[in-house]
CSV table of C-alpha atoms and ligand atoms in Angstrom, one decimal:
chain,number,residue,atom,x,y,z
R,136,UNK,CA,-34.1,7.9,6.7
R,137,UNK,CA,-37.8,7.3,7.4
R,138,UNK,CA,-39.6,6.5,4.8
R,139,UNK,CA,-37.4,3.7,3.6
R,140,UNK,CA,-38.0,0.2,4.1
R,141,UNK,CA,-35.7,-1.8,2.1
R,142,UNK,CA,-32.9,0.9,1.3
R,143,UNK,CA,-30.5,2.4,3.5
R,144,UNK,CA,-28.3,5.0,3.0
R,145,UNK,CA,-26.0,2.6,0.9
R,146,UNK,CA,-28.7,1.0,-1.0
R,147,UNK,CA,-30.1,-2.6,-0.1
R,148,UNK,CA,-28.0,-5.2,1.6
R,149,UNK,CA,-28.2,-8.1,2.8
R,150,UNK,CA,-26.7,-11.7,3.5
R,151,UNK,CA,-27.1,-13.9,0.4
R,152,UNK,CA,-30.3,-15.9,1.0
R,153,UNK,CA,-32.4,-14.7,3.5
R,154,UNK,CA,-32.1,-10.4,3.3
R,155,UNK,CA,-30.7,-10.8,0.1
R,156,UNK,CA,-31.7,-12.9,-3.2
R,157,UNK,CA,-31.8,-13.0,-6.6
R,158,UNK,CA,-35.7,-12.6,-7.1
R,159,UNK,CA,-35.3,-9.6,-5.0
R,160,UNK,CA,-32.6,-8.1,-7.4
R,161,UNK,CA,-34.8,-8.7,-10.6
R,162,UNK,CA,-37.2,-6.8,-8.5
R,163,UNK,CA,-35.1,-4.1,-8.4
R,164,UNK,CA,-34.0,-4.7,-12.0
R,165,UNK,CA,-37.9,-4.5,-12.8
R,166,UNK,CA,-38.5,-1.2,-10.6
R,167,UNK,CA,-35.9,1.0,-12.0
R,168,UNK,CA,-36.6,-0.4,-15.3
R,169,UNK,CA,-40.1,1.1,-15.3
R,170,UNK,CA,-38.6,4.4,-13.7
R,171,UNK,CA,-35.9,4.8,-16.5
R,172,UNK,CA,-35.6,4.9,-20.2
R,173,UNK,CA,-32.4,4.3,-22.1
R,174,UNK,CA,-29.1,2.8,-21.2
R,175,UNK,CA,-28.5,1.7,-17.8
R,176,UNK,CA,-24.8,0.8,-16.8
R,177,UNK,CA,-24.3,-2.8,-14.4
R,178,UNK,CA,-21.5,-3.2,-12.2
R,179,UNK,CA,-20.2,-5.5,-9.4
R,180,UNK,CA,-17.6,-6.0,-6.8
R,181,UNK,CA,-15.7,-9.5,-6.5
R,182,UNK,CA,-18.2,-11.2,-4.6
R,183,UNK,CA,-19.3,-15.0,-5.3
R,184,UNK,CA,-22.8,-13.8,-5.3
R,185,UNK,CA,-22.0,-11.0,-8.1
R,186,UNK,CA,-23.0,-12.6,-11.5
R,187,UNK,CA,-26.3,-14.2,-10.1
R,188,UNK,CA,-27.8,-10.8,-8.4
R,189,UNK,CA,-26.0,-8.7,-11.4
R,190,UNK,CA,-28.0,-11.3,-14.0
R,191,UNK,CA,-31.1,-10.8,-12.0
R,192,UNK,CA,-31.3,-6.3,-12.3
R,193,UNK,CA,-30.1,-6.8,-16.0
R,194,UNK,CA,-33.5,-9.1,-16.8
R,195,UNK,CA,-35.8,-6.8,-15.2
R,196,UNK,CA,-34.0,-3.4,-17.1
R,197,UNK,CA,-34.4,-5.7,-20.0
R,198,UNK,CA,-37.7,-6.5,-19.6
R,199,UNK,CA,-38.8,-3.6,-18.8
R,200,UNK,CA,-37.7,-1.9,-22.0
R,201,UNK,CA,-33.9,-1.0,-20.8
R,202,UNK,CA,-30.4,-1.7,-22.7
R,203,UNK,CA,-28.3,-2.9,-20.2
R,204,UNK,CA,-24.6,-2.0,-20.9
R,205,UNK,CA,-22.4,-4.7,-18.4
R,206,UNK,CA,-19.2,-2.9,-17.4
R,207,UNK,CA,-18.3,-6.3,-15.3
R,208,UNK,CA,-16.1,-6.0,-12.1
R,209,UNK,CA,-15.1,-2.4,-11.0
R,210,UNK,CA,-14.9,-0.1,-8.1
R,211,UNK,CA,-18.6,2.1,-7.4
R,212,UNK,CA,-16.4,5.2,-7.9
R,213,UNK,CA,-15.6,3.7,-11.4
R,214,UNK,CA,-18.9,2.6,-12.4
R,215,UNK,CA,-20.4,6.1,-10.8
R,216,UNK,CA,-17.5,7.9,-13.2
R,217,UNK,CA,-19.2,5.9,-16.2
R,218,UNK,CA,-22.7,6.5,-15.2
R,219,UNK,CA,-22.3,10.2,-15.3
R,220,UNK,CA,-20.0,10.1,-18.7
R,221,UNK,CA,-22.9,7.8,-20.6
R,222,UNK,CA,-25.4,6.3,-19.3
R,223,UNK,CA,-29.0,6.9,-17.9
R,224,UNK,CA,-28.7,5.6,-14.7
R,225,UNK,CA,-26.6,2.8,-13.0
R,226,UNK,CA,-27.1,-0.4,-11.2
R,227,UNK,CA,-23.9,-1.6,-8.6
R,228,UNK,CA,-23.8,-5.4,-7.2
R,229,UNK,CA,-22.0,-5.0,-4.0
R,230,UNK,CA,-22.0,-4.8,-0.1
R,231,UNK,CA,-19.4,-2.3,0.3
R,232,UNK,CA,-17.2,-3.5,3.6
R,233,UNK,CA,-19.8,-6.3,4.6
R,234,UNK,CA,-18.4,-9.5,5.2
R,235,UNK,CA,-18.6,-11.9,2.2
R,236,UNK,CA,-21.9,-13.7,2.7
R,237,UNK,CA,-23.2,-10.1,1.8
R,238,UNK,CA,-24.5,-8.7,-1.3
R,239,UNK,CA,-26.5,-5.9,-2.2
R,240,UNK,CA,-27.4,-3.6,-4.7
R,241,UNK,CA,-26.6,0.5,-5.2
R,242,UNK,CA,-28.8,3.0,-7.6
R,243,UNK,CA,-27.1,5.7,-9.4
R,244,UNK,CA,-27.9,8.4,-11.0
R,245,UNK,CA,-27.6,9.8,-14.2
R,246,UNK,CA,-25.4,12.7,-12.8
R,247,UNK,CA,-23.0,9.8,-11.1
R,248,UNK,CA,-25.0,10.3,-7.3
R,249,UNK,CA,-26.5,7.6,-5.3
R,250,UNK,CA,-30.0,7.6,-5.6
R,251,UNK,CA,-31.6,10.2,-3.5
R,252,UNK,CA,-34.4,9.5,-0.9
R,253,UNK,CA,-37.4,10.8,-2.5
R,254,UNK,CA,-36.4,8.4,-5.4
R,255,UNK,CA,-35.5,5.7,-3.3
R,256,UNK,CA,-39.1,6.0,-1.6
R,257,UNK,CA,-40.4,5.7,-5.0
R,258,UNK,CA,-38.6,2.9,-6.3
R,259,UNK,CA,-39.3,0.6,-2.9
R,260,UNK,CA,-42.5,0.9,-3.5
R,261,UNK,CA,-42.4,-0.5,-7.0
R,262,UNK,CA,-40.1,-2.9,-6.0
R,263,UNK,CA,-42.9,-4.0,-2.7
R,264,UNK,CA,-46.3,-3.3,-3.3
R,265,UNK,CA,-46.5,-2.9,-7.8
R,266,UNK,CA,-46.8,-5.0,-10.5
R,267,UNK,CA,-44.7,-4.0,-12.9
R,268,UNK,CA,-46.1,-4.0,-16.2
R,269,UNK,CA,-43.3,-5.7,-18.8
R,270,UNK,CA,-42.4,-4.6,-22.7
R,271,UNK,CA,-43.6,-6.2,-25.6
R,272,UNK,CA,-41.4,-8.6,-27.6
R,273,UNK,CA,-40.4,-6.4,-29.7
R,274,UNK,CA,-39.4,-4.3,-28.0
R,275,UNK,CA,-37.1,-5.2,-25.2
R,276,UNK,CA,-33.6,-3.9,-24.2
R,277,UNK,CA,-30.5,-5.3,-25.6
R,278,UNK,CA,-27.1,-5.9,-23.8
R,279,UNK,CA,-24.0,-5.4,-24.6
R,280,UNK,CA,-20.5,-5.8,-22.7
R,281,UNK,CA,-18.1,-3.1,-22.1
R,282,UNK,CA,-15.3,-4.3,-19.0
R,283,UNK,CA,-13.0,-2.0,-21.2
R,284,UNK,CA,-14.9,1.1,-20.3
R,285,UNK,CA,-12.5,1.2,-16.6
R,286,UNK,CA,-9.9,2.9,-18.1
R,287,UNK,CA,-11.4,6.1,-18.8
R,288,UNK,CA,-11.8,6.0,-14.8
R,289,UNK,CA,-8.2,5.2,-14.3
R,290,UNK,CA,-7.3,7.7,-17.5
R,291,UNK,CA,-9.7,10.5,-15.7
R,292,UNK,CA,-7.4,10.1,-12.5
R,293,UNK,CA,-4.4,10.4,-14.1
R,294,UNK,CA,-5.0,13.2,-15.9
R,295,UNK,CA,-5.9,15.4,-12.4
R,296,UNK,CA,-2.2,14.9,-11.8
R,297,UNK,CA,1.0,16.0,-13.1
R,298,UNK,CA,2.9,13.8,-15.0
R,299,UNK,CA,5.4,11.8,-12.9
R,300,UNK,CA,3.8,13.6,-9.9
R,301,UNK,CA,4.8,9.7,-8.2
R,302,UNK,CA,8.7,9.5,-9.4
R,303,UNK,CA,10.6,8.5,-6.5
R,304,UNK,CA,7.6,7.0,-4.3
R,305,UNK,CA,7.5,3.1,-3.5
R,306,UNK,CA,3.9,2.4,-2.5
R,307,UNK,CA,2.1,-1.1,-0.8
R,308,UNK,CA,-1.3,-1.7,-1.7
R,309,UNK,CA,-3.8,-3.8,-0.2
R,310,UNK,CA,-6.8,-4.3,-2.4
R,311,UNK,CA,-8.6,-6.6,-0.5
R,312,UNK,CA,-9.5,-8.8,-3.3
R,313,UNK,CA,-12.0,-6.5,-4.2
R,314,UNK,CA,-12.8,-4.3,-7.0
R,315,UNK,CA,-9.9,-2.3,-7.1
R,316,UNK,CA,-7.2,-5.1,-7.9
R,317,UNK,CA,-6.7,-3.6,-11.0
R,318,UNK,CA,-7.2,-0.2,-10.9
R,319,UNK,CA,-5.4,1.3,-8.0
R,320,UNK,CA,-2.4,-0.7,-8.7
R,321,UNK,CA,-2.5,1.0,-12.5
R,322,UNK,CA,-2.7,4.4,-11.0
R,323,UNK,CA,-0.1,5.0,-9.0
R,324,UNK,CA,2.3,3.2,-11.8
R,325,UNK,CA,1.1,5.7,-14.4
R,326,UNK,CA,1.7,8.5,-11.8
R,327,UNK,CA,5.2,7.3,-11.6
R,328,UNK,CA,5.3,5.3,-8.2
R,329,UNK,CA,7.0,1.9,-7.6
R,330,UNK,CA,3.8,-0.5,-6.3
R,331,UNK,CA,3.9,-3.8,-4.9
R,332,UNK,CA,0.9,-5.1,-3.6
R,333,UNK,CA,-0.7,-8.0,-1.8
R,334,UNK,CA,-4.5,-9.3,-1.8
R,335,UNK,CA,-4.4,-8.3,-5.2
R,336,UNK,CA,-6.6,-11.4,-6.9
R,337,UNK,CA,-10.2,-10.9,-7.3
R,338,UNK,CA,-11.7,-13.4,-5.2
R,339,UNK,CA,-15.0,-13.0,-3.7
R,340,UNK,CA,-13.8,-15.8,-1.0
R,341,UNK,CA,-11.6,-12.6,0.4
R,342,UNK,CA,-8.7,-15.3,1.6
R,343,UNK,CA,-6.8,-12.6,2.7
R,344,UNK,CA,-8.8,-10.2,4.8
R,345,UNK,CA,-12.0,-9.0,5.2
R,346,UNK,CA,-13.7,-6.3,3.0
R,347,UNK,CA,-13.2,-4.0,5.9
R,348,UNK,CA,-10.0,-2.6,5.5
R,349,UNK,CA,-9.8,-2.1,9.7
R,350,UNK,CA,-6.2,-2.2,11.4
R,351,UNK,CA,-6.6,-5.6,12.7
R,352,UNK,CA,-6.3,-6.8,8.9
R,353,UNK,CA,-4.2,-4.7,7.2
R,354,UNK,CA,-0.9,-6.5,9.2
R,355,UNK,CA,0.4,-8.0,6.4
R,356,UNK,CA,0.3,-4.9,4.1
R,357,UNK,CA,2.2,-2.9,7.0
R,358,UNK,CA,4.9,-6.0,6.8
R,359,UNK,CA,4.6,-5.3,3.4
R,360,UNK,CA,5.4,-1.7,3.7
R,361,UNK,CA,8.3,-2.2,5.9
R,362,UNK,CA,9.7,-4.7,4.1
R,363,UNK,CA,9.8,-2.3,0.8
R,364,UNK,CA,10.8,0.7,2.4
R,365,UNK,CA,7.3,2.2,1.1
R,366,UNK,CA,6.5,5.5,1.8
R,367,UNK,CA,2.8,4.7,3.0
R,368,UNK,CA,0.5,1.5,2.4
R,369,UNK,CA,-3.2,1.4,1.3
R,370,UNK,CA,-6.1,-0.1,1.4
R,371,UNK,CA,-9.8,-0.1,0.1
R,372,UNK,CA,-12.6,-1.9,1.6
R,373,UNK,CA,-14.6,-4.2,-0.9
R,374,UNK,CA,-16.3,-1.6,-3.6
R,375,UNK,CA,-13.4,0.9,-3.5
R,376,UNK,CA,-15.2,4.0,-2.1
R,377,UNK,CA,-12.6,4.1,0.7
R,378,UNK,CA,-9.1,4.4,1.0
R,379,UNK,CA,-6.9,4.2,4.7
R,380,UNK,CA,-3.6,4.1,5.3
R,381,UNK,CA,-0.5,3.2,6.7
R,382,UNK,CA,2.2,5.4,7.5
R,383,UNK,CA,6.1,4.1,6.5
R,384,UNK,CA,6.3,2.2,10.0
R,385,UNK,CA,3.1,0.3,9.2
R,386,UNK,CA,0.8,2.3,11.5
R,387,UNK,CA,-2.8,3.0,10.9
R,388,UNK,CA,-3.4,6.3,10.4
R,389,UNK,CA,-7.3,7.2,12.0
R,390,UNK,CA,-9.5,7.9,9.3
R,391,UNK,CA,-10.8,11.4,10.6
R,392,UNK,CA,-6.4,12.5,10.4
R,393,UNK,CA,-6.1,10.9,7.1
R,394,UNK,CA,-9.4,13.6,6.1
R,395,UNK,CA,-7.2,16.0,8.0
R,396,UNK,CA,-4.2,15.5,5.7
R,397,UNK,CA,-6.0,15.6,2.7
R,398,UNK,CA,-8.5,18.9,3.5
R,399,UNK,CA,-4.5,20.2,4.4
R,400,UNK,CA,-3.8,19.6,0.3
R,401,UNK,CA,-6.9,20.7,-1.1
R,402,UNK,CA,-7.7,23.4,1.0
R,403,UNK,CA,-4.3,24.9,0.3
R,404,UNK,CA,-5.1,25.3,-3.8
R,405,UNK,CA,-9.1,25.4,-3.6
R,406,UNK,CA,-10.8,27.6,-1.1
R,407,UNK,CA,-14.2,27.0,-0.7
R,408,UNK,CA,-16.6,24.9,1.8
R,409,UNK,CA,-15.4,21.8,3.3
R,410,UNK,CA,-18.3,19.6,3.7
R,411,UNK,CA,-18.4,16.6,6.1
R,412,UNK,CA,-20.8,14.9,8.5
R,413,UNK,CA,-21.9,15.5,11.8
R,414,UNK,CA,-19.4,12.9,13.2
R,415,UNK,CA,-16.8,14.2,12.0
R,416,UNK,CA,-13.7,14.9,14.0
R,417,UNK,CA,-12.3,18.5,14.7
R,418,UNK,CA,-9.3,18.3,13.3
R,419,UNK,CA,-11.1,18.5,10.0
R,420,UNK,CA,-13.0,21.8,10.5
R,421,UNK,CA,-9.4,23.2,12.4
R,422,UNK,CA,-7.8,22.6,9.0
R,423,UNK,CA,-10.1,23.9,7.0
R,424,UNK,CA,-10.5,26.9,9.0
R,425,UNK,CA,-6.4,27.4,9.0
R,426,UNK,CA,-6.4,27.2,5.8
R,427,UNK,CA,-9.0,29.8,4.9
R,428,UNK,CA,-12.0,27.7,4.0
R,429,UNK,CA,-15.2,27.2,5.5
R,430,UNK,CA,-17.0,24.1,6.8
R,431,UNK,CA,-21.1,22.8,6.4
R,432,UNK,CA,-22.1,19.4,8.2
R,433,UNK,CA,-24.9,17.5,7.2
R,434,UNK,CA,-26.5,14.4,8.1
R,435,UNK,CA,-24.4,10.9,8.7
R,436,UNK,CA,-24.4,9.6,5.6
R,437,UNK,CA,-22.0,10.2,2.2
R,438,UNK,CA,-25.0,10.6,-0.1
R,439,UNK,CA,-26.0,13.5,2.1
R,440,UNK,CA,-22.7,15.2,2.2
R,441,UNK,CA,-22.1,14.9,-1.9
R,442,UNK,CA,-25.9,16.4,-2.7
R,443,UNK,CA,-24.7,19.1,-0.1
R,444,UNK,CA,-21.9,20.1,-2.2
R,445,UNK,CA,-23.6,20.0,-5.1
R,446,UNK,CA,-26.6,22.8,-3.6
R,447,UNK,CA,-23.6,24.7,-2.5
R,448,UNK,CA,-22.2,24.9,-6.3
R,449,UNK,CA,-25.3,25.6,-7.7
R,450,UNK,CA,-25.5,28.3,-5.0
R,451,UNK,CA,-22.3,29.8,-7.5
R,452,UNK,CA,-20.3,29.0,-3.8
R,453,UNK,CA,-16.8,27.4,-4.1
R,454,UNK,CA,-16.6,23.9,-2.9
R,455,UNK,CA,-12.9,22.5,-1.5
R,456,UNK,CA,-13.8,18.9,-0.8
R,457,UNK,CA,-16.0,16.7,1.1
R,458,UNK,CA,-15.6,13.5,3.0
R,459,UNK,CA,-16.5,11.6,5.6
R,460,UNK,CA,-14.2,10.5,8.8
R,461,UNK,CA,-14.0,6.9,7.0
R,462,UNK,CA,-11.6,6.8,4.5
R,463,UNK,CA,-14.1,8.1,2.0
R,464,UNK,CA,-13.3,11.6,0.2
R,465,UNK,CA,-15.5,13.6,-2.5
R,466,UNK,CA,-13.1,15.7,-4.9
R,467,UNK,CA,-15.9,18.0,-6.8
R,468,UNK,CA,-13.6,18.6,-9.4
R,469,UNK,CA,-13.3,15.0,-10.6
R,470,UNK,CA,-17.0,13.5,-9.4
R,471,UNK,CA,-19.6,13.6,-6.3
R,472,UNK,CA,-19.3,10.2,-4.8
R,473,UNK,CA,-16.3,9.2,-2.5
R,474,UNK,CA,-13.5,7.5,-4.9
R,475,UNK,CA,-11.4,5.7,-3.5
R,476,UNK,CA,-8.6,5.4,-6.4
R,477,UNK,CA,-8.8,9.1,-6.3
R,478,UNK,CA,-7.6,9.2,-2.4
R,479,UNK,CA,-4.5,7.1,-3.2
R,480,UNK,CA,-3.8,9.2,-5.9
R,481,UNK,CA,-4.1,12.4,-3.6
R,482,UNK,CA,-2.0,10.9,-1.0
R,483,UNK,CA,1.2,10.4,-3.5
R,484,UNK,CA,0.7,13.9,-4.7
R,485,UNK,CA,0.9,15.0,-0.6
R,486,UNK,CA,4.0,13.3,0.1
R,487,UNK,CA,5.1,14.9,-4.2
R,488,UNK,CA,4.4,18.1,-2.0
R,489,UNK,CA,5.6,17.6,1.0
R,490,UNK,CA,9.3,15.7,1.2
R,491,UNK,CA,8.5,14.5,5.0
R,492,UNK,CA,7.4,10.8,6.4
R,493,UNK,CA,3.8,10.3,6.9
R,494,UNK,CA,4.0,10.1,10.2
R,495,UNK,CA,5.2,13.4,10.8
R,496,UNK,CA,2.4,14.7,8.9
R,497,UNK,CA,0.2,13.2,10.9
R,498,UNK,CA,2.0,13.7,14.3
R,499,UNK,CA,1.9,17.3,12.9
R,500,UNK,CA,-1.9,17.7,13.2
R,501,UNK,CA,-3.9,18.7,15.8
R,502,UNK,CA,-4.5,16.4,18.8
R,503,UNK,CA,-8.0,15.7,19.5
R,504,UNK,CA,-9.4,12.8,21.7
R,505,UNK,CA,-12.1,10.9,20.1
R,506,UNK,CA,-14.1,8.2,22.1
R,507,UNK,CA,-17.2,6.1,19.8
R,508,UNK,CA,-19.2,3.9,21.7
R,509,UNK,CA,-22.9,1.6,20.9
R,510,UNK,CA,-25.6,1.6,24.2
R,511,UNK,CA,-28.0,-0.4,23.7
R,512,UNK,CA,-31.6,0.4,24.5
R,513,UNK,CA,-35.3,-0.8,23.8
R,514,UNK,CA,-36.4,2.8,23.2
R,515,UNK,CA,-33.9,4.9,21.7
R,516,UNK,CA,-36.1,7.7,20.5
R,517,UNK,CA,-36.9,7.9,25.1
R,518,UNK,CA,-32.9,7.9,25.5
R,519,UNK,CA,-32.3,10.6,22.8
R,520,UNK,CA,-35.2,12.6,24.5
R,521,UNK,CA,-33.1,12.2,27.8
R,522,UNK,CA,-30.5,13.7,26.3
R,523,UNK,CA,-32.1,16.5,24.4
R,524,UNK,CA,-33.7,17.6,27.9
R,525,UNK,CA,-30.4,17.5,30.1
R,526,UNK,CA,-28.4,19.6,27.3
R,527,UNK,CA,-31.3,21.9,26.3
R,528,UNK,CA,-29.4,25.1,27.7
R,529,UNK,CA,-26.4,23.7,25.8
R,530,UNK,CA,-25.8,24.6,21.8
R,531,UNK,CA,-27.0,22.0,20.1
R,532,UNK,CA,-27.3,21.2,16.2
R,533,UNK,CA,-30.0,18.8,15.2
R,534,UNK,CA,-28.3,17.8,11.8
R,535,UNK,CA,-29.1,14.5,12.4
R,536,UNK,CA,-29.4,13.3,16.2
R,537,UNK,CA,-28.2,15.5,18.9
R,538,UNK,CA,-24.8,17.3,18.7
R,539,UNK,CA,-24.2,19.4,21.9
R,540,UNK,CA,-21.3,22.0,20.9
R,541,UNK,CA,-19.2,23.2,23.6
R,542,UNK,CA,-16.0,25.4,23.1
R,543,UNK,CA,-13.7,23.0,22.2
R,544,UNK,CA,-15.5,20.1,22.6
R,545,UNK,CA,-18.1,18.2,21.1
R,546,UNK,CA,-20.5,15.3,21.6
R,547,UNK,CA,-23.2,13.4,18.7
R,548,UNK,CA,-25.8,11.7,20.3
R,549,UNK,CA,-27.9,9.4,17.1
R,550,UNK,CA,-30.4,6.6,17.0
R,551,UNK,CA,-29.2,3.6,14.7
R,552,UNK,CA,-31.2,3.3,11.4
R,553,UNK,CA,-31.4,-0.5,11.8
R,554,UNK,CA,-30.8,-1.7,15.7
R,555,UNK,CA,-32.2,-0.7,18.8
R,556,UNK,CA,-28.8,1.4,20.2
R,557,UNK,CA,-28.0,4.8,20.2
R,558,UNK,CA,-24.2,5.9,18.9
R,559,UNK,CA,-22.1,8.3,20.7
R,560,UNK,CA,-19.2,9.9,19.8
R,561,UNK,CA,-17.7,12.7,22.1
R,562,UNK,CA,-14.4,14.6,21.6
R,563,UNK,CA,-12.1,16.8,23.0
R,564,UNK,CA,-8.5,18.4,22.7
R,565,UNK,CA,-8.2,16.9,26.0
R,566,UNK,CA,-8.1,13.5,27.1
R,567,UNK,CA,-10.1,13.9,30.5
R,568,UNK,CA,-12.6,16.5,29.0
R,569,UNK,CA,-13.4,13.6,26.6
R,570,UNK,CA,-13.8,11.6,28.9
R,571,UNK,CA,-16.1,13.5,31.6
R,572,UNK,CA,-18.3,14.8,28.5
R,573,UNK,CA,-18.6,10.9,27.9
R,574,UNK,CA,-19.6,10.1,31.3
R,575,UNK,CA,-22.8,13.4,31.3
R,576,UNK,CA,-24.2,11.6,27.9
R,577,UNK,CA,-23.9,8.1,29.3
R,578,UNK,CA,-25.7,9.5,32.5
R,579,UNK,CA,-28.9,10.9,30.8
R,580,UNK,CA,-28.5,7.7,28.5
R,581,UNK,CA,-29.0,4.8,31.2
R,582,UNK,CA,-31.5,6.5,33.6
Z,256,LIG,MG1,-17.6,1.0,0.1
């Protein structure tokens, strides 16, 4: 978003060293601590860089006048679940999916949100261009520890479901060695299912896979599910947010389907607004709609899509569910940030519901075509003007970039926030509409 120099829409990143230190976390620690009052909640992912940058915020909260209360190693969605149950604001040590010479650092809200824009703006520039003034002696924060705090996460999960909802299900889970080691595993046991997993050490060395969960390393855990006879396997990138899985063959099932399968669940019980991205596929908004509920897009981004569902409730409008086409789903009933503990959980109450394999499920949705590509460019505000002028008689939604909507197809046209490219994604029911659409966008692109 412009305006924001340090943060993106995730928070601040970085690889450990250059983009990312610990003097710039006690920056941060320093910035929020002059912008907050009260308790502030710390938590961190498994990486190696976790204690240093998560010692770093807590000095400058402290110094600044803050308690600091350490919850220790637990998914965002945990830590957000805390922040909204107790604390005045939050503080998350992790890069998310980033590879593992990447840290960073995530602001949330008292209400459990990432911090917003406007805030964001505010708190760069503390953290840039001000000195921060410090507390006296006497009164600085104090710290206590409180790794037990997870479980009313875990509990909070567990009670959304019915009893023994899992009874019956075998389940493979692939933690990553990331945040969720712990706490996914414990949820589906208490919801009744048989679990074995693998990656599932903390270790911020990541020996088994990347933080990513993409196909590519997820081949043991669909061994793993053949192997046990497991209904589906799953997996969470670093900081637990997101959940994919694997159908009972060991197939990946494509992120924008696996939305699809939930909306099919929630949308069933809870009509409302289903609200998702720009990027997202079709087949979500076909669901929805099949089901009786509604659909909102907003810009790329999950913070954008949970403060959308939030206007909507305080509009007195029912919201089903939001997402994004990643593996990352908002229930409203249970919080506003993407959870992925929550997803797993879903998922075993889907196949509860349903009796059939995954894969049918999935082979049961609707067939859409969906090409993503990167073209790089010096000027990409010139290309997306290209494209603005060649569609202009076309419907187009300027949510964020271009989207040119045609019956039942549909192309997103946006600059990157932090390269010089422009990403396209184009779909269609059909295989060689997809691809023809592709081939107009990539013609006003290269020109
Ligand atoms: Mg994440």
């Amino acid at each position: 978003m412009t305006g924001k120099r340090l943060f993106g829409t995730n928070g601040v990143r970085g690889v450990i060293g250059s983009g990312m230190t610990p003097m710039l976390a006690l920056s941060i620690g320093l910035a929020l601590g002059s912008m907050r009052t009260g308790n502030i909640a710390i938590g961190r992912d498994t990486r190696t860089s976790g204690p240093a940058l998560a010692n770093a915020v807590k000095a400058g909260l402290l110094a600044t006048g803050c308690d600091v209360t350490d919850c220790g190693i637990l998914p965002t969605p945990a830590l957000q679940y805390l922040v909204q149950e107790h604390f005045a604001a939050g503080a998350m040590i992790t890069a998310s999916h980033n590879p593992p010479e990447y840290n960073g650092v995530k602001v949330i809200e008292p209400d459990g949100t990432e911090m917003g824009d406007e805030e964001t703006i505010q708190l760069e520039a503390r953290v840039l261009d001000e000195e921060v003034p410090l507390v006296a002696w006497n009164v600085t924060g104090r710290e206590c520890k409180a790794t037990h705090l997870v479980h009313e996460y875990t509990d909070a999960i567990v009670r959304s479901f019915p009893q023994g909802i899992g009874e019956g299900i075998t389940v493979a889970i692939d933690p990553g060695c990331g945040a969720a080691c712990e706490t996914t595993p414990q949820i589906l046991t208490r919801l009744g299912c048989r679990v074995f997993t693998i990656n599932s050490q903390m270790d911020g060395n990541f020996p088994g896979r990347l933080p990513e969960p993409s196909p590519e390393g997820l081949l043991a855990l669909g061994d793993l599910v053949r192997s046990t006879g497991a209904a589906f396997g799953i997996a969470h990138d670093g900081d637990a947010d997101r959940a994919v899985f694997l159908d009972e063959r060991g197939q990946f099932i494509e992120e924008n389907q696996e939305f699809a399968l939930i909306a099919n669940q929630v949308c069933k019980e809870r009509k409302g607004t289903v609200v998702m991205p720009v990027s997202t596929s079709r087949v979500v908004e076909t669901i929805a709609h099949a089901n009786g509920c509604d659909v909102r897009y907003t810009p790329v981004g999950s913070i954008y899509v949970a403060r959308a569902m939030r206007a909507l409730e305080k509009e007195g409008r029912s919201v089903a569910l939001g997402g994004e086409g990643n593996g990352g789903i908002i229930y409203p009933d249970h919080q506003f940030c993407r959870d992925g503990g929550m997803t797993a959980a879903m998922m075993v109450s889907i196949l509860a519901r349903e009796c059939t394999p995954v894969s049918k499920l999935v082979a049961a949705l609707p067939e859409f075509f969906l090409i993503k590509d990167k073209i790089t460019g010096t000027n990409p505000s010139a290309m997306i003007a290209r494209v603005n002028a060649m569609f202009s008689a076309e419907s187009i939604d300027r949510t964020d970039g271009i989207r040119i909507n045609r019956a039942d197809s549909w192309a997103l046209v946006r600059p990157s926030g932090t390269e010089p490219l422009v990403r396209v994604i184009v779909e269609s029911p059909r295989k060689e509409i997809a691809d023809a659409f592709f081939g107009e966008i990539m013609q006003s692109l290269v020109q």
